[in-house]
Amino acid sequence: MRIKSVGIVNFRCLDNVEVDFSEITTFIGPNGAGKSSVLRALDWFFNGGKLDERDVWSGHIGSPKIRVRVTFTDLTDQDREALGPRYAPATASTFTAWRTWESGEDKMSGRAVSFPPFEVIRSATSAATKKTEYNALRDEREDLNLPKWTSAGNVDAVMDVWERDHPDRLSDTESGGTHLFGFNGQNKLSGLFDFVLVTADLRASEESSDGRGTIIGRILERTIDRGEADAEFAKLADEIAGKQAAINAEHLTGQLADLAKKLSAEVGSFTRGRSVNLQTVEPELKPQLTKIKVSIQDHLTETDVERQGHGFQRALLISSLKLLADHGTQDGSKSVICLAIEEPELFQHPTQARAFATVLRELASHPENNLQVTYATHSPYFVDERYFDQVRRVQRTTDTDSAHAQVQIRHATLESVVSKLNGYVKEDVVNSRWKLVCTSQLAEAFFSNATILVEGNNDRAIFEGIAARTTHLSIDGITIAAAQSKDHLYLPHAILSTLGIPVLTVFDNDSGSDERMRSGKKKPSDIRATTEKNKKGNRNLLRYLGLVEEDHPIGLLAPHVVAIPDTLESVLTNEWPEFEIERQKIVDNGQGVDGKNSLTYSIAAQSCSHDPTGIILNVITAARSLI
């Protein structure tokens, strides 16, 4: 089974959030937004840990209470057998469990198919309370034909049998944790679904020790059969115990008997009828399990893990977890590991980070690997724009000092983007996950506070250069993404806006295309066709953006839309002629490249001695107004 969705209430900065999960779930957002809080809430749900009132969201109402809900999907026969028909009946496609902390008490519960009045009895915290509740129900509902109280265990069995015999009277209820997770910590989810959190400060030296719960310990538990070795150690312990008893009998028993007689004689001078006995006590010899040490052979030098670099230590952790997942697949187990990583790019060389992201995606993309991956990242390497629906954008919705922090998590689903693009982009283009030119620059844009969406790379270079004359856009958290044509602006805009990223759409209205074509001696029919196509393209784009349709719109049409008269090149020629002079100068001195070269354009726009004016400067102003 795999995580389908998660609900978190009152955990640290998370007041009330819902998150859908996929095979890979990527949390992005600025520092302090709450990305890691989601991962740590899940770690508490699966692995426990002590909480206190400092972990409760500061704006909670009423008694301090934290609640985390996890809904699982893709239940296997092994899952259903372990959970039982109450929690995973054959008709159910999902299974839901809760972990609740309230006023110092930690409780697990699950959604069960049960008889609601029985849940009051099951949730009793003591046998006496349970007996009182059971007898009250038995007296009130004689039609249930419940037997007399004998013991808590027998009553549990009675209720289970009654529910099995009356399926028509059952409904979905939240059932107490002793039935879901067993007694004495025997977690029913253990072995079915394991959650492993690799925190940003996790020490590889600690996780590489042979101990219970460590990553290496888990690998050894799954891969190494210590049964025969343990049996031999037990046999050896018995032999040593026998030899020790013989040695004691030979060397100590006689001496102790003599000493006991002397002590008894001394005691007899004070009291009668008592004597002293002295005898050896054989110590219990418990065989110690062999510990396994991890060391690194670094060329000719063998070192401890902690003496390796941070990047290698982190690579070792992830490699170990990959091996753990691989072995779960090889031994036929259907158990799933959810690998959660804080900042997977941490300590990684860029090429290693890129390779790491590829390996994680490849592993999680194949269900037979029984691996689900989630991470909180600041790196575009770990975002694939083709899988934009796997991105969860985390942001604070309140920034004032007088308000409690609130968090919103946005998700651009395939369905929501398809719906937004209905009539503009074919559904297959969105669902096919093709490597599209128009979305190739979105990975970085996902991390921005706002995005300027332009048609081409030259447009992008020019606006970046103009902005850098005062303040680089990156300082304001603004990126520029090029869709590579006007017709391709729709998809990146739909994705970014659905994720809640403010978008300034900038496009050429191509009003001078007919004149250019006439100058180029084009056929009148071709000129008419191109002119009509440009008008239609402008009208369609304005309609999509929610504006009044025009053939050739000009200027700042709305806070989020700018239409360039004709083309950006023609505007530069007419309104900023010094730009072309600077560009040619850069080419002539060997600093740039002639023709339409983006980098040359950017350098010229930034270094031109005359300031730009008019609409090209208005684009930068409009972009900064979005944040």
XYZ file of C-alpha atoms in Angstrom:
627
model
C 0.000 0.000 0.000
C 1.017 3.588 -0.560
C 0.180 6.978 0.900
C -2.689 8.549 -1.009
C -3.320 11.665 1.074
C -2.385 13.263 4.380
C -4.214 15.681 6.661
C -2.313 17.600 9.350
C -3.938 19.767 12.023
C -2.141 21.976 14.560
C 1.358 20.560 14.023
C 3.949 23.305 14.448
C 3.323 25.915 11.701
C 0.691 23.741 9.980
C -2.732 24.844 11.146
C -4.831 22.663 8.828
C -3.428 21.312 5.567
C -4.393 18.559 3.150
C -1.768 17.018 0.874
C -2.242 14.511 -1.935
C 0.695 12.163 -2.448
C 1.974 10.471 -5.591
C 4.838 8.103 -6.400
C 7.138 11.108 -5.992
C 5.938 14.095 -3.994
C 8.105 17.204 -4.124
C 7.669 19.981 -1.572
C 9.040 23.362 -2.609
C 8.807 26.795 -1.042
C 10.935 29.393 0.744
C 12.812 28.753 3.972
C 10.466 28.509 6.930
C 7.358 27.893 4.832
C 6.614 24.522 6.451
C 7.974 21.910 4.026
C 9.917 19.980 6.633
C 7.001 20.192 9.067
C 4.986 17.991 6.719
C 7.738 15.361 6.657
C 8.221 15.505 10.423
C 4.488 15.186 11.044
C 4.548 11.978 9.012
C 7.623 10.777 10.878
C 5.751 11.255 14.156
C 2.705 9.437 12.762
C 4.691 6.369 11.709
C 7.603 6.271 14.139
C 6.304 8.103 17.195
C 8.272 10.423 19.420
C 7.564 12.785 22.279
C 5.537 15.906 21.616
C 4.677 18.753 23.927
C 2.707 21.987 23.751
C 5.546 23.669 21.868
C 4.702 21.415 18.900
C 1.103 22.667 18.781
C 0.223 25.400 16.278
C 0.304 28.722 18.113
C -3.161 29.765 16.945
C -5.055 26.688 18.134
C -8.408 27.101 19.861
C -9.282 25.035 22.913
C -7.080 22.386 24.489
C -3.751 21.644 22.759
C -4.368 18.950 20.158
C -2.371 17.626 17.199
C -3.909 15.292 14.674
C -2.366 13.606 11.625
C -4.411 11.534 9.191
C -2.928 9.212 6.574
C -5.022 7.521 3.892
C -3.451 4.572 2.081
C -4.335 3.174 -1.334
C -3.237 0.226 -3.526
C -3.962 -2.300 -0.769
C -2.523 -5.762 -1.457
C -3.806 -9.106 -0.200
C -0.945 -9.046 2.298
C -2.109 -5.638 3.556
C -5.710 -6.793 3.929
C -4.683 -9.931 5.777
C -2.526 -8.006 8.244
C -5.074 -5.238 8.849
C -8.011 -7.604 9.008
C -11.531 -7.309 7.594
C -12.515 -4.595 10.086
C -9.989 -2.135 8.680
C -9.472 -3.418 5.148
C -12.558 -5.289 3.920
C -12.522 -6.650 0.386
C -14.840 -3.859 -0.759
C -12.578 -1.039 0.484
C -10.035 0.526 -1.865
C -8.365 2.624 0.856
C -7.422 2.462 4.522
C -7.261 5.488 6.824
C -5.492 5.885 10.163
C -5.092 8.784 12.597
C -2.569 9.679 15.243
C -3.748 12.175 17.824
C -1.849 13.947 20.587
C -3.981 15.791 23.133
C -2.861 17.178 26.466
C 0.086 14.801 26.670
C -1.741 11.654 25.523
C -0.839 9.896 22.268
C -3.477 7.759 20.559
C -3.656 5.780 17.330
C -6.920 5.007 15.570
C -8.123 3.751 12.232
C -11.209 3.831 10.072
C -12.974 0.532 10.599
C -16.167 -1.082 9.427
C -17.856 -1.692 12.765
C -20.978 -1.328 14.894
C -20.783 2.284 16.214
C -22.019 1.562 19.788
C -19.174 -0.932 20.202
C -16.579 1.764 19.570
C -17.508 3.481 22.838
C -16.629 0.244 24.616
C -13.445 -0.317 22.646
C -12.188 3.192 23.380
C -12.454 2.700 27.162
C -9.146 3.350 28.901
C -9.572 0.733 31.662
C -11.235 -2.642 32.182
C -13.599 -1.153 34.771
C -14.789 1.566 32.388
C -15.113 -0.992 29.633
C -17.272 -3.201 31.833
C -19.524 -0.278 32.757
C -20.017 0.733 29.115
C -20.633 -2.855 28.015
C -23.218 -3.544 30.706
C -24.976 -0.259 29.943
C -25.271 -1.171 26.262
C -26.377 -4.709 27.115
C -29.166 -3.402 29.369
C -30.228 -0.710 26.906
C -30.150 -2.870 23.776
C -31.547 -6.267 24.650
C -32.142 -6.895 20.933
C -28.388 -7.328 20.490
C -28.448 -10.518 22.608
C -25.081 -9.784 24.190
C -23.795 -12.285 26.805
C -22.830 -11.340 30.349
C -19.508 -9.689 31.048
C -16.699 -12.125 31.841
C -13.471 -10.360 30.933
C -12.217 -7.595 28.678
C -10.632 -10.067 26.265
C -13.780 -12.163 25.970
C -15.939 -9.096 25.364
C -13.629 -7.985 22.540
C -14.111 -11.388 20.943
C -17.886 -11.189 21.480
C -18.075 -7.837 19.678
C -15.917 -9.093 16.802
C -18.127 -12.164 16.324
C -21.315 -10.087 16.515
C -20.016 -7.712 13.820
C -19.003 -10.612 11.607
C -22.518 -12.066 11.896
C -24.299 -8.732 11.267
C -22.502 -7.032 8.335
C -25.677 -5.166 7.363
C -25.569 -3.162 10.611
C -21.990 -1.932 10.287
C -20.729 1.471 9.162
C -17.460 3.404 8.909
C -16.184 4.451 12.327
C -12.941 5.586 13.896
C -11.694 2.709 15.997
C -9.248 2.839 18.905
C -5.588 2.095 18.472
C -5.188 -1.092 20.522
C -7.196 -2.908 17.866
C -5.336 -1.283 14.998
C -1.770 -1.328 16.255
C -1.936 -4.206 18.685
C -0.699 -4.423 22.266
C 2.834 -3.809 23.515
C 3.699 -1.729 20.477
C 3.070 -4.483 17.914
C 2.336 -2.124 15.062
C 0.260 -3.710 12.322
C 1.749 -1.304 9.793
C 5.270 -2.487 10.573
C 6.392 -4.694 7.735
C 3.637 -3.371 5.489
C 4.708 0.256 5.243
C 7.833 1.841 6.696
C 8.537 5.560 6.747
C 12.195 6.595 6.827
C 13.097 10.261 7.253
C 16.544 11.444 6.201
C 16.804 14.805 7.931
C 19.119 17.570 6.823
C 21.269 17.001 9.922
C 21.135 13.189 9.973
C 24.553 11.738 10.750
C 25.603 8.844 8.556
C 27.883 7.570 11.334
C 24.835 7.018 13.562
C 22.748 5.347 10.859
C 25.628 3.097 9.791
C 25.934 1.428 13.197
C 24.530 -2.046 13.753
C 21.666 -1.051 16.014
C 17.942 -1.483 16.225
C 16.144 1.044 14.033
C 19.207 2.330 12.182
C 19.325 2.077 8.401
C 22.206 -0.411 8.435
C 20.449 -2.313 11.211
C 17.339 -2.635 9.053
C 19.386 -3.840 6.087
C 21.149 -6.454 8.216
C 17.829 -7.566 9.680
C 16.410 -8.148 6.201
C 19.469 -9.598 4.521
C 21.583 -11.452 7.092
C 20.310 -14.715 8.625
C 21.811 -14.878 12.110
C 19.727 -17.898 13.162
C 22.454 -20.547 12.912
C 25.062 -18.258 14.449
C 22.739 -17.417 17.363
C 22.058 -21.126 17.944
C 25.793 -21.838 18.056
C 26.326 -18.966 20.498
C 23.554 -20.327 22.749
C 25.153 -23.780 22.663
C 28.515 -22.254 23.526
C 26.947 -20.378 26.454
C 25.506 -23.653 27.828
C 28.901 -25.332 27.557
C 30.613 -22.455 29.363
C 27.967 -22.485 32.097
C 28.528 -26.219 32.640
C 32.291 -25.819 32.812
C 31.928 -22.876 35.190
C 29.766 -24.969 37.555
C 32.354 -27.755 37.534
C 35.177 -25.325 38.275
C 33.196 -23.819 41.161
C 32.485 -27.278 42.591
C 36.155 -28.236 42.392
C 37.674 -25.075 43.782
C 35.044 -23.169 45.785
C 32.432 -25.562 47.199
C 34.735 -27.113 49.851
C 36.103 -23.765 50.980
C 32.616 -22.310 51.259
C 31.429 -25.300 53.320
C 34.293 -24.882 55.814
C 33.647 -21.163 56.118
C 29.923 -21.794 56.609
C 30.644 -24.162 59.545
C 32.793 -21.543 61.234
C 30.169 -18.832 60.751
C 27.464 -21.166 62.074
C 29.532 -21.866 65.179
C 29.956 -18.166 65.834
C 26.246 -17.526 65.306
C 25.440 -20.438 67.664
C 27.014 -18.582 70.529
C 24.276 -15.969 70.213
C 21.222 -17.975 69.124
C 20.161 -21.574 68.699
C 18.548 -23.463 65.807
C 20.109 -21.450 62.977
C 23.080 -22.064 60.711
C 24.750 -20.304 57.784
C 24.999 -21.723 54.244
C 27.401 -20.416 51.567
C 27.066 -21.495 47.930
C 28.055 -20.269 44.515
C 25.557 -18.463 42.300
C 25.983 -19.298 38.654
C 25.729 -16.155 36.506
C 23.326 -16.253 33.598
C 25.415 -16.244 30.471
C 23.609 -14.471 27.660
C 25.342 -14.761 24.309
C 26.108 -11.349 22.843
C 25.097 -10.831 19.226
C 27.975 -10.134 16.923
C 28.087 -6.458 16.021
C 28.906 -5.488 12.467
C 31.103 -2.489 11.804
C 30.907 -0.296 8.708
C 34.113 1.262 7.437
C 35.145 2.848 4.166
C 38.090 1.727 2.088
C 39.324 4.959 0.521
C 42.037 3.792 -1.876
C 44.773 2.565 0.485
C 43.208 4.032 3.616
C 40.428 2.538 5.744
C 38.400 5.125 7.666
C 35.285 5.379 9.802
C 32.174 6.723 8.106
C 32.263 9.922 10.172
C 35.710 10.732 8.770
C 34.363 10.857 5.224
C 33.056 14.041 3.624
C 29.471 15.172 4.135
C 28.569 14.503 0.517
C 29.804 10.920 0.661
C 28.066 10.311 3.989
C 24.763 11.453 2.531
C 25.307 9.355 -0.598
C 25.959 6.349 1.658
C 22.684 6.927 3.501
C 20.641 7.123 0.324
C 22.430 4.142 -1.226
C 21.703 2.120 1.900
C 18.024 2.991 1.727
C 17.951 2.047 -1.957
C 19.474 -1.321 -1.074
C 16.917 -1.740 1.705
C 14.098 -1.173 -0.786
C 15.734 -3.444 -3.378
C 16.016 -6.312 -0.936
C 12.388 -5.963 0.078
C 11.536 -6.560 -3.580
C 13.924 -9.475 -4.050
C 12.711 -11.459 -1.050
C 9.131 -11.364 -2.321
C 7.903 -8.975 0.354
C 5.167 -6.549 -0.639
C 6.160 -4.074 2.061
C 6.654 -0.493 0.921
C 9.242 1.994 2.124
C 8.472 5.698 1.960
C 11.775 7.504 1.700
C 11.452 11.109 2.900
C 14.457 13.384 2.423
C 15.089 16.894 3.640
C 17.113 18.807 1.056
C 18.385 15.894 -1.073
C 20.722 18.327 -2.816
C 22.603 18.927 0.443
C 26.387 18.407 0.159
C 25.995 17.093 -3.399
C 28.167 18.149 -6.321
C 25.861 19.459 -9.109
C 26.445 16.446 -11.347
C 25.869 14.100 -8.408
C 22.691 15.946 -7.443
C 21.362 15.597 -10.974
C 22.227 11.883 -11.022
C 20.695 11.433 -7.567
C 17.425 12.988 -8.734
C 17.365 10.706 -11.771
C 17.959 7.580 -9.684
C 15.243 8.474 -7.171
C 12.724 9.131 -9.936
C 13.617 5.904 -11.715
C 13.224 3.882 -8.517
C 9.898 5.389 -7.497
C 8.419 5.250 -10.999
C 8.294 1.450 -11.004
C 5.699 0.008 -8.583
C 7.573 -3.281 -8.340
C 10.330 -1.464 -6.424
C 7.906 -0.899 -3.531
C 9.311 2.562 -2.948
C 7.519 5.863 -2.489
C 9.634 9.017 -2.411
C 8.973 12.459 -0.997
C 11.387 15.298 -0.407
C 11.596 18.963 0.482
C 14.012 20.705 -1.838
C 15.357 24.068 -2.939
C 16.966 22.672 -6.090
C 15.506 22.632 -9.631
C 17.478 19.407 -10.180
C 14.834 17.562 -8.180
C 11.889 18.967 -10.130
C 10.886 17.563 -13.522
C 8.553 19.982 -15.286
C 6.923 17.044 -17.111
C 5.648 15.887 -13.728
C 4.435 19.262 -12.525
C 1.539 17.499 -10.796
C 4.022 15.975 -8.327
C 5.015 19.416 -7.040
C 3.492 20.772 -3.817
C 4.160 24.478 -3.353
C 4.224 25.430 0.324
C 3.768 29.070 1.268
C 2.790 31.195 4.247
C -0.524 32.974 3.785
C 0.062 35.400 6.655
C 3.233 37.414 7.043
C 2.221 40.050 9.596
C 3.754 39.932 13.055
C 0.316 40.248 14.673
C -1.117 37.096 13.045
C -0.425 33.423 13.662
C 1.460 31.691 10.872
C -0.794 29.885 8.416
C 0.343 27.616 5.630
C -1.190 26.834 2.263
C -0.073 23.946 0.062
C -0.927 24.278 -3.623
C -1.044 21.467 -6.149
C -1.499 21.700 -9.929
C -3.242 18.436 -10.780
C -3.436 17.147 -14.325
C -7.217 17.514 -14.170
C -7.113 21.140 -13.013
C -4.622 22.156 -15.712
C -6.549 20.307 -18.435
C -9.743 22.046 -17.323
C -8.061 25.467 -17.322
C -6.752 24.875 -20.860
C -9.985 23.501 -22.290
C -10.395 24.949 -25.779
C -6.801 26.190 -25.959
C -4.497 23.168 -25.568
C -5.298 19.554 -26.386
C -5.694 17.259 -23.405
C -3.140 14.805 -24.820
C -0.431 17.470 -24.711
C -0.902 17.800 -20.948
C -1.399 14.134 -20.078
C 1.294 12.673 -22.318
C 4.165 14.043 -20.222
C 6.114 14.865 -23.359
C 9.337 16.783 -22.999
C 7.927 20.112 -24.167
C 9.956 23.126 -25.211
C 7.385 25.501 -23.728
C 7.803 24.091 -20.217
C 11.561 23.503 -20.295
C 12.264 26.546 -18.086
C 9.557 25.923 -15.501
C 11.687 24.009 -12.988
C 13.319 27.241 -11.826
C 10.083 29.222 -12.152
C 8.389 26.879 -9.646
C 10.640 28.328 -6.945
C 9.970 31.982 -7.789
C 7.854 34.604 -6.067
C 6.648 35.718 -9.505
C 7.394 34.825 -13.125
C 7.583 36.890 -16.292
C 6.358 34.620 -19.077
C 7.678 35.683 -22.488
C 7.714 34.228 -25.973
C 11.413 33.640 -26.670
C 14.889 33.412 -25.204
C 15.904 36.778 -26.664
C 12.959 38.446 -24.928
C 14.069 36.826 -21.716
C 17.665 37.999 -22.132
C 16.679 41.589 -22.898
C 14.365 41.938 -19.899
C 16.923 40.317 -17.583
C 19.534 42.804 -18.794
C 17.207 45.781 -18.368
C 16.262 44.717 -14.832
C 19.920 44.208 -13.887
C 20.601 47.891 -14.603
C 19.007 48.586 -11.211
C 18.402 45.352 -9.272
C 18.667 41.794 -10.500
C 15.267 40.124 -10.677
C 16.580 37.178 -8.670
C 16.939 39.433 -5.629
C 13.168 39.927 -5.728
C 12.606 36.224 -6.357
C 11.416 36.870 -9.926
C 12.315 34.585 -12.820
C 11.715 34.874 -16.555
C 10.548 31.810 -18.478
C 10.418 31.611 -22.267
C 7.643 29.542 -23.864
C 9.289 29.760 -27.315
C 6.182 31.126 -29.073
C 2.923 32.948 -28.429
C 0.917 29.768 -29.026
C 2.896 28.012 -26.293
C 2.231 30.545 -23.529
C -0.920 28.750 -22.381
C 0.469 25.600 -20.760
C 3.237 27.170 -18.641
C 0.829 29.923 -17.580
C -1.810 27.386 -16.511
C 0.700 25.383 -14.488
C 2.290 28.364 -12.746
C -0.977 30.136 -11.959
C -2.566 26.953 -10.589
C 0.407 26.626 -8.247
C -0.343 30.149 -7.035
C 2.690 31.785 -8.640
C 1.902 35.310 -9.940
C 2.555 35.438 -13.695
C 3.130 38.476 -15.903
C 2.423 37.403 -19.480
C 4.276 39.444 -22.109
C 3.628 38.881 -25.811
C 4.104 40.569 -29.194
C 0.892 41.709 -30.867
C 2.559 41.306 -34.318
C 0.691 44.305 -35.712
C 3.434 44.980 -38.257
C 3.649 41.497 -39.727
C 1.682 42.423 -42.858
C 3.996 45.340 -43.628
C 7.084 43.176 -43.202
C 5.637 40.499 -45.455
C 4.804 43.049 -48.150
C 8.362 44.354 -47.948
C 9.513 40.789 -48.373
C 7.424 40.399 -51.542
C 5.174 37.714 -50.021
C 1.977 36.623 -51.724
C -1.142 38.633 -50.806
C -2.914 35.419 -49.813
C -0.077 34.524 -47.432
C -0.131 38.028 -45.986
C -3.888 37.836 -45.346
C -3.585 34.382 -43.785
C -0.760 35.440 -41.466
C -2.563 38.643 -40.454
C -5.741 36.752 -39.593
C -3.744 34.136 -37.716
C -2.054 36.826 -35.611
C -5.383 38.518 -34.843
C -6.927 35.205 -33.851
C -3.912 34.365 -31.688
C -4.172 37.698 -29.878
C -7.903 37.317 -29.305
C -7.579 33.744 -28.048
C -4.821 34.667 -25.620
C -6.750 37.650 -24.251
C -9.849 35.508 -23.829
C -7.842 32.882 -21.953
C -6.372 35.581 -19.704
C -9.849 36.907 -18.927
C -9.543 40.168 -20.869
C -11.568 41.888 -23.574
C -10.624 40.574 -27.004
C -8.763 42.865 -29.427
C -7.028 42.327 -32.743
C -3.888 44.214 -31.739
C -3.824 45.083 -28.009
C -1.088 47.425 -26.790
C 0.525 48.144 -23.428
C -0.313 47.169 -19.864
C -3.730 45.564 -20.357
C -3.989 44.358 -16.756
C -1.586 44.016 -13.811
C -0.660 40.589 -15.177
C -0.648 41.180 -18.979
C 1.520 43.331 -21.263
C 1.132 43.434 -25.059
C 4.186 44.670 -26.957
C 3.414 46.804 -30.044
C 4.370 44.654 -33.030
C 7.542 42.932 -31.740
C 10.118 43.596 -29.039
C 12.794 44.027 -31.727
C 10.814 46.794 -33.430
C 10.227 48.530 -30.088
C 13.963 48.464 -29.378
C 14.663 49.956 -32.796
C 12.119 52.753 -32.378
C 12.340 53.543 -28.653
C 15.864 52.499 -27.656
C 18.140 52.801 -30.709
C 21.192 52.995 -28.456
C 20.662 49.318 -27.659
C 21.579 48.239 -31.214
C 24.655 50.470 -31.157
C 25.769 48.855 -27.888
C 25.052 45.359 -29.217
C 27.182 45.951 -32.318
C 29.952 47.412 -30.179
C 29.974 44.263 -28.034
C 30.148 42.102 -31.158
C 32.955 44.163 -32.663
C 35.173 43.979 -29.586
C 34.784 40.190 -29.437
C 32.698 40.121 -26.261
C 29.522 39.019 -28.034
C 28.234 37.103 -31.048
C 26.545 38.623 -34.071
C 22.962 37.810 -34.960
C 20.172 36.896 -32.569
C 22.202 35.785 -29.582
C 20.552 35.817 -26.162
C 23.669 36.367 -24.092
C 24.825 39.222 -26.321
C 21.387 40.820 -26.003
C 21.531 40.541 -22.219
C 24.979 42.140 -21.990
C 23.953 44.985 -24.303
C 20.740 45.671 -22.385
C 22.661 45.840 -19.133
C 25.652 47.891 -20.299
C 24.000 50.384 -22.681
C 24.853 53.927 -21.555
C 21.355 55.251 -22.319
C 18.446 54.194 -20.121
C 15.443 52.484 -21.690
C 12.013 54.099 -21.499
C 8.433 53.318 -22.332
C 6.839 49.910 -22.487
C 10.025 47.847 -22.164
C 10.706 49.482 -18.805
C 7.051 49.136 -17.821
C 7.375 45.346 -18.068
C 9.947 45.293 -15.261
C 7.860 47.659 -13.134
C 4.758 45.517 -13.643
C 6.649 42.355 -12.682
C 7.917 43.843 -9.441
C 4.388 44.999 -8.625
C 3.243 41.362 -8.513
C 5.192 40.542 -5.351
